Coordinates of C-alpha atoms and ligand atoms in Angstrom, one line a residue:
X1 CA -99.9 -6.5 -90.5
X2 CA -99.6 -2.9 -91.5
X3 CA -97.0 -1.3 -90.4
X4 CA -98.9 2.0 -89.0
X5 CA -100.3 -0.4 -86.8
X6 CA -96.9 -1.6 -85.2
X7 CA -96.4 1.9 -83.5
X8 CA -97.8 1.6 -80.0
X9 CA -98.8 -2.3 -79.6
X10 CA -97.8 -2.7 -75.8
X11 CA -100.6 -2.0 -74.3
X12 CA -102.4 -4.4 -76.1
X13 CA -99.8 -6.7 -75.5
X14 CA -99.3 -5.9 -71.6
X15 CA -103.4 -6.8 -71.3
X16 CA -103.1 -10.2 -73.1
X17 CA -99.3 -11.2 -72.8
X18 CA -97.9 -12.6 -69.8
X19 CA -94.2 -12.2 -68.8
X20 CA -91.4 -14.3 -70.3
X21 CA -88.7 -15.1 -68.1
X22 CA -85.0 -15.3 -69.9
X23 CA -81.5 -16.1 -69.0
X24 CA -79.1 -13.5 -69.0
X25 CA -75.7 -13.2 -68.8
X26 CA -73.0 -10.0 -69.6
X27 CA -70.6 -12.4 -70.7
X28 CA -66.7 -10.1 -70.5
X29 CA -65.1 -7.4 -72.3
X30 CA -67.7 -5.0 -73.7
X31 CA -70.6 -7.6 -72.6
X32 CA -71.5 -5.3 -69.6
X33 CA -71.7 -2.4 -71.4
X34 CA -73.4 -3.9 -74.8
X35 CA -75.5 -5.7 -72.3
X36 CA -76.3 -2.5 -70.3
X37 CA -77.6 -0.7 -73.2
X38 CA -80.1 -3.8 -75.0
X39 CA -82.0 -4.1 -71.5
X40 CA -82.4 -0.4 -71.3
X41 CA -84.3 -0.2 -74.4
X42 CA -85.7 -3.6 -74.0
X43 CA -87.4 -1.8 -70.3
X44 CA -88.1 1.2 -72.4
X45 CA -91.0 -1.1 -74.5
X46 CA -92.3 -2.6 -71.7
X47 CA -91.7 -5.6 -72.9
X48 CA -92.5 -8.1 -70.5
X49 CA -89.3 -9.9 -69.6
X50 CA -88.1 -11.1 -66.0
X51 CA -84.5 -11.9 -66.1
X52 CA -82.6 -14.4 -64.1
X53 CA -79.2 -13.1 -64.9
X54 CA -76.1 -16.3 -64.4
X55 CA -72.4 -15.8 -64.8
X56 CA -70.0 -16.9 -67.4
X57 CA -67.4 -16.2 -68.7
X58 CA -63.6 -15.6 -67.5
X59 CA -64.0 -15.1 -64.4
X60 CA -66.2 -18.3 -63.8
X61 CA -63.0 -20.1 -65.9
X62 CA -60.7 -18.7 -63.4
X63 CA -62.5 -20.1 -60.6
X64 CA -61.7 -23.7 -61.8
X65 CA -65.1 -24.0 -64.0
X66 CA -63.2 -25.4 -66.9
X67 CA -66.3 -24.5 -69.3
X68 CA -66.7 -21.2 -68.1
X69 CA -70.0 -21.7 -66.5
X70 CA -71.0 -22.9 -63.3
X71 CA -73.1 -26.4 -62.7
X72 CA -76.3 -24.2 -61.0
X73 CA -76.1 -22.0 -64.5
X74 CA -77.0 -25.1 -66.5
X75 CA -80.5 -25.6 -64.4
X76 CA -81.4 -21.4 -65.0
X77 CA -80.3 -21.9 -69.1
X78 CA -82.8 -25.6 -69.0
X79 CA -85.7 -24.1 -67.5
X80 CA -86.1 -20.7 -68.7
X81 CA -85.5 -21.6 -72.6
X82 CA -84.3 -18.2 -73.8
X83 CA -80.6 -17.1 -73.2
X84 CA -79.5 -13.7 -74.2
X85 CA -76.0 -14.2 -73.8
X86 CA -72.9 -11.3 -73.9
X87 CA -69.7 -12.6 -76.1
X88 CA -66.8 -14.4 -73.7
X89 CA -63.3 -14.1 -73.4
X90 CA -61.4 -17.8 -73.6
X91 CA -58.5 -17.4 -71.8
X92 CA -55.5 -18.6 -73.6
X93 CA -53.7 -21.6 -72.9
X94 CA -54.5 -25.6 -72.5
X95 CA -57.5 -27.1 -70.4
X96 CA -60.0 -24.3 -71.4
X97 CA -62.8 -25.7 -73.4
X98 CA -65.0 -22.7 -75.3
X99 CA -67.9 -22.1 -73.7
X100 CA -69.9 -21.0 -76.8
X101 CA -69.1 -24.7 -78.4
X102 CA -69.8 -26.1 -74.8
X103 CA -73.7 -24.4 -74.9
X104 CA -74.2 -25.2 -78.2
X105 CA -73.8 -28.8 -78.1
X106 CA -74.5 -29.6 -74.4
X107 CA -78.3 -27.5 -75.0
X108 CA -78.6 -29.3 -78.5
X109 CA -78.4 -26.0 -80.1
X110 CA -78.2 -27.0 -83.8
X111 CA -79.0 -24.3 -86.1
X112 CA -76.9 -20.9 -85.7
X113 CA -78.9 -18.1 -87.7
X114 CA -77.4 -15.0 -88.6
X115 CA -79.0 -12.9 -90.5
X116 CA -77.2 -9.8 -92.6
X117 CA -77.9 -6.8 -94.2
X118 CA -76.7 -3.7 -95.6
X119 CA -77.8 -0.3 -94.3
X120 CA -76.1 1.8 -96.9
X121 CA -75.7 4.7 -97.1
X122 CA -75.6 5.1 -93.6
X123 CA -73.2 2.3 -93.1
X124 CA -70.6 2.0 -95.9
X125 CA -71.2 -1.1 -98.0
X126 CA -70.1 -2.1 -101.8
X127 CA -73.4 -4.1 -101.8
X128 CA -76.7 -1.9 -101.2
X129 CA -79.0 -5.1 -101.8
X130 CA -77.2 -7.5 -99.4
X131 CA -79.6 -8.9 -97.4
X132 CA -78.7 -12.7 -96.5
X133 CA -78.6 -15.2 -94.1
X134 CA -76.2 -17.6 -92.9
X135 CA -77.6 -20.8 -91.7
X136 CA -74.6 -22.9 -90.1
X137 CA -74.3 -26.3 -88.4
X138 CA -73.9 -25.6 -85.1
X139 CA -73.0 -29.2 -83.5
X140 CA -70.8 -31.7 -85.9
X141 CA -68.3 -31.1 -88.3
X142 CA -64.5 -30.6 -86.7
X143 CA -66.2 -29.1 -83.9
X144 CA -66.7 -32.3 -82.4
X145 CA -63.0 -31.1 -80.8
X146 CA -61.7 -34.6 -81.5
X147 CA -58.2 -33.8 -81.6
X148 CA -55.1 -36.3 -80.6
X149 CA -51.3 -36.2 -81.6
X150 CA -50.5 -39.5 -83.3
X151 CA -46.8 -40.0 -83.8
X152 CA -44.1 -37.0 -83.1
X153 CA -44.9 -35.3 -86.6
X154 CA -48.9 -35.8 -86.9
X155 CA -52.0 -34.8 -85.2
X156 CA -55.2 -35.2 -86.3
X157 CA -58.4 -33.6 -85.8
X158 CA -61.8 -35.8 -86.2
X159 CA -64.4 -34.7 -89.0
X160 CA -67.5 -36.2 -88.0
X161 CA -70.8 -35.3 -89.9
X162 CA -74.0 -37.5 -89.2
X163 CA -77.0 -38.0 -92.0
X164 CA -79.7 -36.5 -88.8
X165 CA -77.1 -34.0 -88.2
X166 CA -77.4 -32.8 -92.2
X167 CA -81.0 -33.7 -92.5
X168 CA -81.9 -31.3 -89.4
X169 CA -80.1 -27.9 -90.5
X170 CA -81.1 -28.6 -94.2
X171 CA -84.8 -28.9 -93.6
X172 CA -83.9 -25.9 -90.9
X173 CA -82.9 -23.8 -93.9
X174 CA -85.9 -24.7 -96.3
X175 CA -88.3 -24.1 -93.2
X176 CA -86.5 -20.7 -92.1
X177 CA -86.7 -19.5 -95.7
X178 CA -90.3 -20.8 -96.4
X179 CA -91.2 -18.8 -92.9
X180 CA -89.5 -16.0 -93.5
X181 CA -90.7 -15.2 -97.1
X182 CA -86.9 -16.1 -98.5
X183 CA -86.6 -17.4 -102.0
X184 CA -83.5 -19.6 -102.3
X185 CA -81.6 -21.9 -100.1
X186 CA -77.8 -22.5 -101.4
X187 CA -75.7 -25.3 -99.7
X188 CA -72.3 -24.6 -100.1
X189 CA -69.4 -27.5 -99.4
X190 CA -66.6 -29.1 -100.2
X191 CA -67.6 -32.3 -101.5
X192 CA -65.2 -32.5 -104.6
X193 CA -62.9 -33.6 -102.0
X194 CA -64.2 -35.2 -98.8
X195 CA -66.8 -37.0 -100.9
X196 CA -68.1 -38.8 -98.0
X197 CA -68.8 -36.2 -95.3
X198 CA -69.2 -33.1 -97.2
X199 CA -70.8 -35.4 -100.0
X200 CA -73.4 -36.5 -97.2
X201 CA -74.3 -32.7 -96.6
X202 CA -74.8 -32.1 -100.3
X203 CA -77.0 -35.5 -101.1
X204 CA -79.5 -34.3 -98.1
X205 CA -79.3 -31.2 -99.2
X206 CA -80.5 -32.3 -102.7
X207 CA -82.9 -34.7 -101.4
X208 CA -84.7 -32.6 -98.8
X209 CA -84.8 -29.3 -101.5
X210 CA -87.2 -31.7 -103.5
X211 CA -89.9 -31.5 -100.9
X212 CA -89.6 -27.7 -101.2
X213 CA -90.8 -27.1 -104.8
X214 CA -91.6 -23.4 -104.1
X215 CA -87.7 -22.6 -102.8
X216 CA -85.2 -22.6 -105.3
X217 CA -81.9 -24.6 -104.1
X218 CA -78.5 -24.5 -105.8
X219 CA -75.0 -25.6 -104.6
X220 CA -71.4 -24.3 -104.8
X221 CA -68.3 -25.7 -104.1
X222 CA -67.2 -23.4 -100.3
X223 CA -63.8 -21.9 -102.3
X224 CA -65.5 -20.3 -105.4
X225 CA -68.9 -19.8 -102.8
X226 CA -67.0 -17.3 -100.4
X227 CA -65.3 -15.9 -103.6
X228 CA -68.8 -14.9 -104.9
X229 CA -70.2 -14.1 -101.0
X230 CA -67.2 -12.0 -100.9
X231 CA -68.2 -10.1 -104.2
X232 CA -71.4 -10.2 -105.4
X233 CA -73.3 -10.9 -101.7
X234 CA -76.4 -9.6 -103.4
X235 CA -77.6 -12.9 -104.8
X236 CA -77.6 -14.8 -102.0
X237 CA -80.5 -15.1 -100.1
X238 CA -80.5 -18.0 -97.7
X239 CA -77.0 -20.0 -96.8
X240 CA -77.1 -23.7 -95.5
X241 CA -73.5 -25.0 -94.6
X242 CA -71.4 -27.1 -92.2
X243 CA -70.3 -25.8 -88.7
X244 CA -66.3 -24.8 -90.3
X245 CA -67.4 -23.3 -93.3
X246 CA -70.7 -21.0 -91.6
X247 CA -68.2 -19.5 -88.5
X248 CA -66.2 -18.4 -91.3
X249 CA -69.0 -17.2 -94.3
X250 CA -71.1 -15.5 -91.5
X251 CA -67.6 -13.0 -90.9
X252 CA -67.0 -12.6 -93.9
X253 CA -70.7 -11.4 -94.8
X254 CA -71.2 -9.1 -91.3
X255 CA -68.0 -7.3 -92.3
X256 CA -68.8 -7.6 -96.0
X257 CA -72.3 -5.7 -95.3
X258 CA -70.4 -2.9 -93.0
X259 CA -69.2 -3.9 -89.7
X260 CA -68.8 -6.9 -87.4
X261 CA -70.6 -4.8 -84.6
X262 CA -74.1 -5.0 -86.0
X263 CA -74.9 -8.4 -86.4
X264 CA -77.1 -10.3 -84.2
X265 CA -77.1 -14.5 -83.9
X266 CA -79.2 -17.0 -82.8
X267 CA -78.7 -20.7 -81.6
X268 CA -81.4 -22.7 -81.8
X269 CA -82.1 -25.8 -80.5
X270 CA -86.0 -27.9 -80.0
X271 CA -85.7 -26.7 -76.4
X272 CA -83.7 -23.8 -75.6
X273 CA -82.1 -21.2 -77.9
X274 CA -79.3 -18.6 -77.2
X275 CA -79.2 -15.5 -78.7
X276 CA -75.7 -13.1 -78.9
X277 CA -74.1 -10.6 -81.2
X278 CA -71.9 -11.9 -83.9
X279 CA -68.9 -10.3 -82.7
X280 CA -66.7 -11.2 -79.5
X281 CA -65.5 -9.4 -76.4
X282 CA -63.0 -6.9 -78.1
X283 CA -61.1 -6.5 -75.0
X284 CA -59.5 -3.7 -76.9
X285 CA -62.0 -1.0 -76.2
X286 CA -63.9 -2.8 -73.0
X287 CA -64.9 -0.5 -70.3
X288 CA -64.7 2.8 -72.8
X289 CA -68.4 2.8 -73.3
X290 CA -67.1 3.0 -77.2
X291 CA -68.4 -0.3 -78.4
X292 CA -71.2 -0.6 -80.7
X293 CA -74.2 -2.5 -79.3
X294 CA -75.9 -2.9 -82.1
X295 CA -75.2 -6.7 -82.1
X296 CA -76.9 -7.8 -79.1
X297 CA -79.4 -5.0 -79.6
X298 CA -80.5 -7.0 -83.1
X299 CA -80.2 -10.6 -81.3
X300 CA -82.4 -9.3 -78.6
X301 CA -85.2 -8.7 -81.4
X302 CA -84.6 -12.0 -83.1
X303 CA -85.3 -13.7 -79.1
X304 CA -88.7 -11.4 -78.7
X305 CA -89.3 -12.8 -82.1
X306 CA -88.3 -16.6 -80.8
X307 CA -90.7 -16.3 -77.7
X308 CA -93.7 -14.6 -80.0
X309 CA -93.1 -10.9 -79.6
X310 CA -92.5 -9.9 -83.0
X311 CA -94.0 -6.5 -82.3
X312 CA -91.8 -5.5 -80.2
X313 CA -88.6 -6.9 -82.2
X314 CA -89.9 -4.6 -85.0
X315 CA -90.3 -1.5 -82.8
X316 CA -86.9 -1.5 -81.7
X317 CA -85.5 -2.5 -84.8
X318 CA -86.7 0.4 -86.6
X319 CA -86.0 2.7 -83.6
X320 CA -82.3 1.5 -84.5
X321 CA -82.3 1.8 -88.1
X322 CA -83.9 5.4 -87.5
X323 CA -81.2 6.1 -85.3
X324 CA -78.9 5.1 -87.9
X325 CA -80.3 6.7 -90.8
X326 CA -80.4 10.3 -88.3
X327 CA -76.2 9.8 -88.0
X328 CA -76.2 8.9 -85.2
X329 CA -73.2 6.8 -84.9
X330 CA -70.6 5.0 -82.7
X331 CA -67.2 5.1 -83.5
X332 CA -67.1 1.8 -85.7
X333 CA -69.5 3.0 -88.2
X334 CA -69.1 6.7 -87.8
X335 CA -68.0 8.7 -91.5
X336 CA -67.4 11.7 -92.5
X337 CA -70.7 12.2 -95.0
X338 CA -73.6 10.3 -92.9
X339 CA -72.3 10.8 -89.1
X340 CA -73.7 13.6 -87.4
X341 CA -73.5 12.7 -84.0
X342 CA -70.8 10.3 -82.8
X343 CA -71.7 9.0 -79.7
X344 CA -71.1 6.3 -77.0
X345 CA -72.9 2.7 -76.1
X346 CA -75.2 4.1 -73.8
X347 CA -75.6 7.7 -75.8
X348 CA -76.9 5.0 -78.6
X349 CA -79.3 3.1 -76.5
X350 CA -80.9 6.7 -75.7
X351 CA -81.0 7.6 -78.9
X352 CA -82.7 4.4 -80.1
X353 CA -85.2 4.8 -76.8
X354 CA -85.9 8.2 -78.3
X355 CA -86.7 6.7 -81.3
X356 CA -89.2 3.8 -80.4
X357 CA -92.3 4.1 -82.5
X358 CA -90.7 5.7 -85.5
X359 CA -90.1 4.1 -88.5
X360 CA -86.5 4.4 -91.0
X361 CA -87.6 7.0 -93.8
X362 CA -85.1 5.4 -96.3
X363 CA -84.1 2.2 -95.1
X364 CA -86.8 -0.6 -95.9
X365 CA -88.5 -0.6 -92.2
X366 CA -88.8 -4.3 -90.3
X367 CA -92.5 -5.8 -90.8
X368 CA -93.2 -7.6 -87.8
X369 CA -93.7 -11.8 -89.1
X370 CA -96.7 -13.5 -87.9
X371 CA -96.2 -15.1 -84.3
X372 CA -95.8 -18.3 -85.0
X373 CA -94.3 -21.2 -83.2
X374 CA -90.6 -21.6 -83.5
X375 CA -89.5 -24.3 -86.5
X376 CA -90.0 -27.5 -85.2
X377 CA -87.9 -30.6 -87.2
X378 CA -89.3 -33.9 -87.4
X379 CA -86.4 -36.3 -88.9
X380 CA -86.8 -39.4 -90.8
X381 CA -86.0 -42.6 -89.1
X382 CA -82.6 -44.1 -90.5
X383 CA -83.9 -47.0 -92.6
X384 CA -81.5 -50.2 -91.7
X385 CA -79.2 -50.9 -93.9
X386 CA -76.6 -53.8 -94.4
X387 CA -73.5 -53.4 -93.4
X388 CA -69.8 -55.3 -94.0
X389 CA -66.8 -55.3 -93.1
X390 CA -64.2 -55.2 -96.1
X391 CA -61.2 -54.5 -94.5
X392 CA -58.8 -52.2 -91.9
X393 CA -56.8 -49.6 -92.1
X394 CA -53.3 -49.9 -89.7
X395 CA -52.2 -46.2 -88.7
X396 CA -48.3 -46.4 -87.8
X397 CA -45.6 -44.6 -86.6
X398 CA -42.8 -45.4 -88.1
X399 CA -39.5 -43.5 -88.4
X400 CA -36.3 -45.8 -89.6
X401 CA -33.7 -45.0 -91.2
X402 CA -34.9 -43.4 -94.7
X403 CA -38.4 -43.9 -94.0
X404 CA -38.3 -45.8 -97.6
X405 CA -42.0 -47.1 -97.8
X406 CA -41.0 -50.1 -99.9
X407 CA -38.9 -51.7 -96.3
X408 CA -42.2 -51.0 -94.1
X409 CA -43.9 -52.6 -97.1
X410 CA -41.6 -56.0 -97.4
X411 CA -42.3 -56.4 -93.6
X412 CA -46.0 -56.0 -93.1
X413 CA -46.6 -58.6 -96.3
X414 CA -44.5 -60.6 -93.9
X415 CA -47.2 -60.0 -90.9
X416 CA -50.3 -60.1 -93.5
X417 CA -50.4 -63.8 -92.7
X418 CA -52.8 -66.3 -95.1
X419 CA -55.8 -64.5 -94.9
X420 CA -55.1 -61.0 -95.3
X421 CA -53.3 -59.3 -97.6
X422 CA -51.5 -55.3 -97.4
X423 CA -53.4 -53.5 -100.8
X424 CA -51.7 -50.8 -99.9
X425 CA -49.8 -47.9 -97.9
X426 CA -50.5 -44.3 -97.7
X427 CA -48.4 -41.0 -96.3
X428 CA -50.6 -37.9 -95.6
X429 CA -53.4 -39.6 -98.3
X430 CA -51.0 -40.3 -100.7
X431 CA -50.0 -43.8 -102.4
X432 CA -46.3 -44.6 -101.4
X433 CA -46.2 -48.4 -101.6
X434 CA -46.4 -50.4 -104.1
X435 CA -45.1 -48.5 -106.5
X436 CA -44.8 -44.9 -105.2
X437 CA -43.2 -41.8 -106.5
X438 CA -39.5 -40.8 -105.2
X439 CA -40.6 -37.5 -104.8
X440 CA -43.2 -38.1 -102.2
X441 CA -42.3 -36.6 -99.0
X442 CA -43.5 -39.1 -96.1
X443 CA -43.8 -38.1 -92.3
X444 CA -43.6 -40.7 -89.8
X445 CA -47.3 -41.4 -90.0
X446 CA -48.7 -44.6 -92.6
X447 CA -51.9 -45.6 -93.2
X448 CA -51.2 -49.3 -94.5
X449 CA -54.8 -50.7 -96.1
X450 CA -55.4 -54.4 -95.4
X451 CA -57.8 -56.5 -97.3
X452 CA -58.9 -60.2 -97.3
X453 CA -56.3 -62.1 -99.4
X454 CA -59.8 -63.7 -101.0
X455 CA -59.6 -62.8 -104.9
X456 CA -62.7 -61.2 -105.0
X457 CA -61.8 -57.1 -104.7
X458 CA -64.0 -56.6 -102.0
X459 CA -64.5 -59.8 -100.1
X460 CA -65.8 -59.4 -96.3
X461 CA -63.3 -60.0 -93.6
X462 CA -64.2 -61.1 -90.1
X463 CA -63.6 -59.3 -87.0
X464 CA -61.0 -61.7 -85.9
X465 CA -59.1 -61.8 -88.9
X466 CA -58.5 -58.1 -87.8
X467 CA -57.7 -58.9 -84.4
X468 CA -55.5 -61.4 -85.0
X469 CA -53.8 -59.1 -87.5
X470 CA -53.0 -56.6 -84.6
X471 CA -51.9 -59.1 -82.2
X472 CA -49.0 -60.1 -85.3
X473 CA -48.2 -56.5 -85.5
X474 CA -47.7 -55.6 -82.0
X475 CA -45.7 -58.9 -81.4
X476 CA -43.8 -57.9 -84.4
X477 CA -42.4 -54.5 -82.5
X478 CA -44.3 -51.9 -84.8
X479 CA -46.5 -49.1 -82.9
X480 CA -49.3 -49.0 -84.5
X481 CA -51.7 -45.9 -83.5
X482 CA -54.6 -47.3 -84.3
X483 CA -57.0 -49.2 -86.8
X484 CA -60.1 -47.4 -88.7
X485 CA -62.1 -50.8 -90.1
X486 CA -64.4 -49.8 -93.1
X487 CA -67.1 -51.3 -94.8
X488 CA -69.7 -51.4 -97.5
X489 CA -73.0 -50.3 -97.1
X490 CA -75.8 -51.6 -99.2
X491 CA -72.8 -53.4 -101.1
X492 CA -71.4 -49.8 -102.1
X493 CA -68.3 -48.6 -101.1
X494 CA -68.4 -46.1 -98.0
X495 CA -65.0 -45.5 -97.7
X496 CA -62.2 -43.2 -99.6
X497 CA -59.3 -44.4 -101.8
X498 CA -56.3 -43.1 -101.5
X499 CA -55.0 -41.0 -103.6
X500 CA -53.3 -42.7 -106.6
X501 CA -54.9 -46.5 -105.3
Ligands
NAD601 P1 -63.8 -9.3 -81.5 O1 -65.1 -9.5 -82.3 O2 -64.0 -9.2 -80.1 O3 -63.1 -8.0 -82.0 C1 -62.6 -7.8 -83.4 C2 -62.5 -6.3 -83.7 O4 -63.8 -5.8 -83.8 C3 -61.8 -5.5 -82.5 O5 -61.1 -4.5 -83.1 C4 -63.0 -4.9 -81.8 O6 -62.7 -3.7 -81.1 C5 -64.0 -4.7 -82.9 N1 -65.4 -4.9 -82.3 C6 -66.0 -6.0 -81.9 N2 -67.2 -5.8 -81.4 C7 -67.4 -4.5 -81.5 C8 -68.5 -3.6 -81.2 N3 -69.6 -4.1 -80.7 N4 -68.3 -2.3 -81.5 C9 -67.2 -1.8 -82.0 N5 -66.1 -2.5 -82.4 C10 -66.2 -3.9 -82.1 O7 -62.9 -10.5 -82.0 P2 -61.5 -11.0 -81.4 O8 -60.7 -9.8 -81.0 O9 -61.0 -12.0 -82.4 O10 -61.8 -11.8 -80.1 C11 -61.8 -11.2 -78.8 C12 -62.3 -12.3 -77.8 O11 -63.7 -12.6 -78.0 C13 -61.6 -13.6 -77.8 O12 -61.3 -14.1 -76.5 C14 -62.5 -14.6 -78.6 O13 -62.4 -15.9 -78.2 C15 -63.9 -14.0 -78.1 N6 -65.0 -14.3 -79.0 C16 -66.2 -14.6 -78.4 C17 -67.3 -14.7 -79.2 C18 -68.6 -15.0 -78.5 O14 -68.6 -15.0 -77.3 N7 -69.7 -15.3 -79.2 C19 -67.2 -14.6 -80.6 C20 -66.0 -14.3 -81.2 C21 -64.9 -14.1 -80.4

């Protein structure tokens, strides 16, 4: 589509388009205001929008919701599909789960898009060209929020990362880039270290990009990936990543490409998708009509865009980079060469309103995409694959006298009994017994590895060997924590060493 022809599409689209209705929800902090300011314009189109409006949020946690939503809001977000949401406030303190992490994964709301771009010189940017996206894993990873304290001096937090899981946001990226006329999908992670979750990521990752011949696809490790993000953000195009890793890349780039107040996000999920700004409540300037809403403005677009009103997503979207590139600023972006009039939330919406049908003169303008049906994932089946058990690792706490490993070791070979046999023990990952360093610092938490006492390295052991393993240690007086079996797959190993083993 030309883009002369994007100036006055509504009544063309208010004879053919019937009204979408959306969830809404103003969320705390600045939320009101921010929110106040996107529907104004969004009215100002004639976009056709009904809006069933649900609270969330602090208040909603303070009234003993300990999600921050209420049950009847669930039924609103399920039917209507679309959820333009205003950022939350958590409240501090135990018992509150986060109600962004909560909507994510309760809606299925696997991919989190956030697209970012410079607008220099209207913004101030290092990086003229940066125009990126961050695709990030919005359900696995150590979101799962599997955390328990194991012994006085450990916790632990769960790291759980599923082959669907992978396969889904991967082919999300290659799909999202193939639709949105991007060039390269990079997968960053960490899988020099945690071989086997982060290593999963990375082999889908490589075995999905060869079904996308016309994307290029590359990989860096995530330390010397934010390093480059962080300094040379103009070669990236598209960014695939885990859930950890993309909430802390997608920061670093909105900030990188001017300011955390001008990013917009979506959630998507097959259902229902959420869209919100990038940045949260800043309680620090609420109620001061001060904050930029920019954010929610841009994830409003990207949700006409979802529901197949890229027309109007492109309208506004120019109306707001017009506004920018005419100085017209709030007080997070405002300069002393490009600012010529500072104003306030609402003095921005009006501006932007003002604005709707005009194009940026400098600033490459939005081209509305083809409508087309939101990305839909169709996953592989998980082929079956054998499966044995090798052996089990013991966690204990243990805390006597010196904590010398080589005592802890003398008394579970004692408990090993005929048929199994103690390989070894780890502190924190590290080798400790047999043979350990002296200089190894050990906390009152040990992995001790038990295999079968068979000769062969890795012959299978029976479920009851195990049991009957634990029923020596308890009766032996030891507190064990608990017991991670692990296996081969397809005769490979699917399991780590530890570190020196
Ligand atoms: P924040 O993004 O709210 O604020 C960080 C800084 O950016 C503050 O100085 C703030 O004034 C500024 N800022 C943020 N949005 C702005 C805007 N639109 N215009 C101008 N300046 C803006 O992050 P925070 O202070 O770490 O978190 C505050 C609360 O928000 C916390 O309770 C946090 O849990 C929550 N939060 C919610 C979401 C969400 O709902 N999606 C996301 C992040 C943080």
């Amino acid at each position: 589509m030309s883009l002369n022809t994007i100036t006055n599409p509504i009544e063309k689209l208010n004879s053919t388009t019937l009204p979408t209705r959306i969830t809404i929800a103003e969320g705390d902090g600045v939320g009101k205001e921010i929110m106040q300011a996107t529907l104004d314009i969004l009215n100002a189109t004639g976009v056709k929008l009904i809006y069933d409006k649900v609270k969330i949020g602090e208040k909603e946690y303070l009234n003993g919701h300990s999600s921050g939503i209420s049950p009847e809001a669930w039924d609103t977000l399920r039917r209507n599909k679309a959820f333009l949401k205003g950022p939350i406030t958590t409240p501090q303190g135990g018992g509150y789960k986060s109600l962004n992490v909560t909507i994510r994964k309760s809606l299925g709301l696997y991919a989190n898009v956030r697209p970012c771009r410079a607008y220099t010189p209207y913004v101030h940017s290092h990086f003229p060209n940066m125009d990126l996206v961050v695709i990030r894993e919005n359900e696995e990873d150590l979101y799962a929020g599997i955390e328990h304290q194991q012994t006085p001096e450990v916790v632990q937090c769960l790291k759980l990362v599923s082959r669907p899981g992978c396969e889904r946001i991967i082919r999300y990226a290659f799909e999202y880039a193939r639709a949105n006329d991007r060039k390269k999908v990079t997968c960053m992670t960490k899988d020099n270290i945690m071989k086997h979750t982060d290593g999963l990521f990375h082999s889908v990752f490589r075995e999905v990009a060869t079904e996308y011949p016309d994307i290029d696809a590359d990989h860096y490790i995530i330390d010397i990936g934010s390093a480059h993000l962080a300094t040379n953000p103009e070669k990236f195009d598209v960014i695939v990543t885990l859930n950890l890793y993309g909430d802390i890349l997608s920061d670093i780039t909105a900030q990188v490409a001017g300011s955390v107040g001008l990013g917009g996000s979506a959630n998507i999920g097959d259902e229902v998708a959420m869209f919100e700004a990038v940045h949260g409540s800043a309680p620090d300037i609420a109620g001061q009509d001060v904050a930029n809403p920019s954010g929610l403005i841009h994830a409003s677009c990207m949700m006409l865009e979802h529901i197949g009103q890229p027309e109007i997503a492109a309208r506004i979207m120019n109306a707001l980079l017009r506004t920018l590139e005419d100085g017209i600023h709030t007080a997070d972006i405002a300069g002393e060469t490009y600012t010529l009039l500072r104003t306030g939330t609402q003095g921005f919406a009006r501006c932007v309103i003002e604005r709707l049908g005009k194009l940026p003169r400098r600033i490459k303008p939005i081209e509305p995409g083809q409508a087309s049906e939101p990305i839909r994932i169709e996953l592989k089946p998980t082929a079956p694959v054998s499966k044995d058990l090798v052996g089990a690792d013991v966690f204990i706490d243990w805390n006597e006298g010196d904590r010398n490993p080589n005592k802890l070791g003398k008394q579970l070979e004692a408990i090993a009994g005929k048929d199994m046999r103690l390989k070894m023990i780890t502190n924190r990952g590290v080798k400790v017994y047999p043979n350990g360093l002296p200089e190894t610092f050990c906390t009152d938490h040990w992995r001790c590895r038990f295999v079968s006492s068979a000769e062969a390295e890795t012959a299978q052991v029976a479920y009851r060997q195990v049991l009957e393993l634990m029923d020596r240690l308890h009766k032996s007086g030891l507190n064990f924590i608990k017991t991670e079996n692990f296996y081969e797959f397809e005769g490979r190993r699917a399991y780590s060493l530890g570190q020196g083993e």
